[in-house]
XYZ file of C-alpha atoms in Angstrom:
232
model
C 0.000 0.000 0.000
C 1.350 3.424 -0.981
C 2.299 5.784 1.818
C 0.482 9.103 1.764
C 2.371 12.391 1.834
C 0.836 15.853 2.034
C 2.601 18.990 0.815
C 1.557 22.415 2.093
C 3.468 25.228 0.380
C 2.202 28.432 -1.242
C 5.175 28.565 -3.629
C 3.521 26.656 -6.431
C 6.698 25.833 -8.337
C 8.239 24.236 -5.245
C 5.036 22.365 -4.324
C 4.633 21.113 -7.897
C 8.265 20.004 -8.051
C 8.008 18.161 -4.727
C 4.892 16.442 -6.000
C 6.766 15.168 -9.065
C 9.678 13.874 -6.946
C 7.382 12.033 -4.561
C 5.076 10.588 -7.214
C 8.100 9.252 -9.081
C 9.267 7.648 -5.829
C 5.980 5.772 -5.511
C 4.094 7.816 -2.902
C 0.484 8.956 -2.940
C 0.586 12.754 -2.822
C -1.860 15.480 -1.768
C -0.784 19.048 -2.546
C -2.105 22.286 -1.032
C -1.157 25.919 -1.516
C -2.663 27.105 1.781
C -3.360 25.870 5.287
C -7.158 25.999 5.022
C -7.435 23.484 2.191
C -4.975 21.202 3.967
C -6.922 21.251 7.233
C -10.175 20.551 5.408
C -8.625 17.512 3.704
C -7.247 16.340 7.037
C -10.813 15.706 8.173
C -11.041 12.742 5.787
C -7.432 11.709 5.021
C -4.585 11.339 7.528
C -1.133 11.400 5.912
C 1.847 9.251 6.779
C 4.041 12.345 6.522
C 3.618 16.103 6.076
C 5.889 18.576 4.284
C 4.905 21.930 5.766
C 6.049 25.395 4.710
C 6.699 27.867 7.521
C 5.186 30.893 5.764
C 1.689 30.369 4.363
C -0.762 33.036 3.121
C -3.434 32.101 5.665
C -1.502 30.430 8.498
C 1.734 30.376 10.446
C 3.496 27.079 9.808
C 4.955 26.960 13.311
C 1.542 27.446 14.929
C -0.041 24.909 12.597
C 2.673 22.382 13.487
C 2.036 22.920 17.186
C -1.699 22.469 16.701
C -1.216 19.242 14.741
C 1.013 17.803 17.461
C -1.868 17.996 19.929
C -3.647 15.270 17.967
C -1.385 13.578 15.405
C 1.907 11.641 15.507
C 2.771 11.535 11.791
C 6.201 13.022 10.944
C 6.318 16.720 10.041
C 9.163 18.120 7.958
C 9.269 21.920 7.918
C 10.203 23.709 4.681
C 11.540 27.246 4.854
C 13.930 29.826 3.455
C 14.836 30.836 7.017
C 18.247 29.564 8.019
C 18.709 31.078 11.486
C 19.414 28.585 14.266
C 16.580 30.013 16.366
C 14.081 29.275 13.589
C 15.266 25.680 13.352
C 15.082 25.271 17.135
C 11.589 26.808 17.216
C 10.323 24.363 14.602
C 11.765 21.388 16.473
C 10.474 22.644 19.809
C 6.934 22.964 18.457
C 6.910 19.371 17.256
C 8.594 19.178 13.859
C 10.664 16.066 13.201
C 12.992 17.589 10.624
C 13.775 20.903 8.950
C 14.806 21.516 5.326
C 15.930 24.932 4.106
C 15.231 26.214 0.613
C 16.608 25.817 -1.978
C 17.015 22.060 -1.626
C 17.971 19.144 -3.815
C 15.447 16.488 -4.745
C 17.572 13.627 -3.434
C 17.933 15.379 -0.077
C 14.164 15.686 0.309
C 13.562 12.083 -0.706
C 16.238 10.846 1.707
C 14.703 12.834 4.589
C 11.217 11.584 3.722
C 12.319 7.942 3.590
C 14.171 8.263 6.905
C 11.207 9.824 8.709
C 8.759 7.271 7.328
C 11.054 4.428 8.384
C 11.258 5.801 11.925
C 7.526 6.403 12.110
C 6.806 2.829 10.999
C 9.252 1.416 13.545
C 7.914 3.531 16.420
C 4.304 2.623 15.779
C 4.808 -1.068 15.072
C 2.874 -3.348 17.389
C 4.870 -6.143 18.957
C 3.098 -9.393 18.194
C 4.952 -11.277 20.937
C 3.576 -10.391 24.356
C 5.408 -10.622 27.620
C 8.913 -10.138 26.234
C 9.398 -6.713 27.811
C 7.349 -4.134 29.738
C 4.945 -2.056 27.673
C 4.680 0.687 30.279
C 7.028 2.438 32.669
C 5.975 4.541 35.657
C 8.684 6.687 37.203
C 7.814 9.242 39.885
C 4.645 10.492 38.204
C 5.915 9.986 34.668
C 4.051 7.265 32.760
C 4.975 6.159 29.248
C 3.106 3.403 27.410
C 4.546 1.759 24.310
C 1.264 0.209 23.147
C -0.837 3.364 23.255
C 2.146 5.572 22.406
C 1.067 7.964 25.143
C 3.000 9.741 27.831
C 1.685 11.572 30.896
C 3.132 13.524 33.789
C 1.050 13.429 36.979
C -1.985 12.334 34.895
C -1.576 15.192 32.403
C -0.958 14.042 28.829
C 2.255 15.181 27.156
C 2.344 15.491 23.373
C 5.577 13.916 22.137
C 6.812 13.561 18.592
C 7.707 10.003 17.513
C 11.408 10.778 17.972
C 10.894 12.284 21.426
C 8.819 9.290 22.445
C 11.437 6.837 21.258
C 14.263 8.683 23.038
C 12.333 8.670 26.296
C 11.295 5.038 25.866
C 14.890 3.986 25.175
C 16.107 5.766 28.301
C 13.339 4.141 30.358
C 14.244 0.720 28.968
C 17.817 1.356 30.125
C 16.835 2.921 33.434
C 19.757 3.213 35.813
C 22.267 2.978 32.954
C 24.100 5.869 31.327
C 23.321 6.012 27.606
C 25.765 7.889 25.386
C 24.671 10.372 22.725
C 26.171 8.033 20.141
C 24.123 5.063 21.351
C 20.923 7.117 21.518
C 21.405 8.550 18.045
C 22.247 5.258 16.374
C 19.394 3.440 18.165
C 16.717 6.078 17.547
C 17.764 7.493 14.178
C 19.320 4.331 12.801
C 22.212 6.281 11.312
C 25.926 6.659 12.021
C 26.694 9.216 14.726
C 29.108 12.061 13.978
C 31.093 13.773 16.731
C 29.750 17.241 15.875
C 26.133 16.124 15.841
C 24.016 18.136 18.308
C 20.732 16.476 17.345
C 20.457 14.375 20.513
C 21.195 17.344 22.761
C 18.527 19.437 21.006
C 15.885 16.735 21.405
C 16.830 16.094 25.041
C 16.352 19.811 25.643
C 12.876 19.668 24.107
C 11.976 16.632 26.203
C 13.090 18.371 29.376
C 10.920 21.378 28.562
C 7.883 19.165 28.050
C 8.627 17.295 31.286
C 8.967 20.657 33.070
C 12.442 19.725 34.198
C 14.325 22.186 36.463
C 17.408 23.390 34.581
C 19.923 22.630 37.346
C 18.350 19.599 39.013
C 16.308 17.579 36.484
C 14.043 14.983 38.034
C 14.058 12.539 35.152
C 16.647 12.924 32.390
C 20.010 13.577 33.990
C 23.229 14.470 32.204
C 26.350 12.549 33.143
C 28.924 14.959 31.810
C 31.276 13.500 29.236
C 29.346 10.220 29.182
C 25.673 10.617 28.268
C 22.150 10.636 29.713
C 20.406 8.622 32.386
C 17.025 8.064 33.987
C 17.620 6.854 37.542
């Protein structure tokens, strides 16, 4: 069955070009030039992945991303001409899974799309063999459930992206152990870790914000300097 990808970008040439790339790669594609048409379509069709422009004529891409994260887990890749670090961090903080700056190459987009879809499929796969490992962890008011893919803090639901969920789940599975950034990255992203890669640190920062972690004395995700991260 073809995976469904939605494109929301008011730059018609870019949206049309992305559509061609994705159709040629075998995906089912829905294309929109504004946020309103996209949200109307979302009432009947849920995509497997969304390519979302930051600047739309009738919506703010960042705000739309944040709104979507309250209900949906599908990967969101932001598209934008903005290249400032603070814009990238804002998009990731509000729930985006990846960020591509314009202009971009077709092979780069396709590679990012394939990677995000692979992660999403892995994170949401249901384990057919029961009893092999716990499906829920409860740690001092923090509850994370692998079957329902939900996380709560003192009975209040926390909206996590698939990557954030998998990082937290991996740390819970290895509770009491120190997990290096390299191990986390290669386990969650499934790619080779590079020494200058700050991706794990950025996502840990987002997780801490959502868990309302005190900056100096985090209750859950602790940093073991020079080694990695740990949930005690």
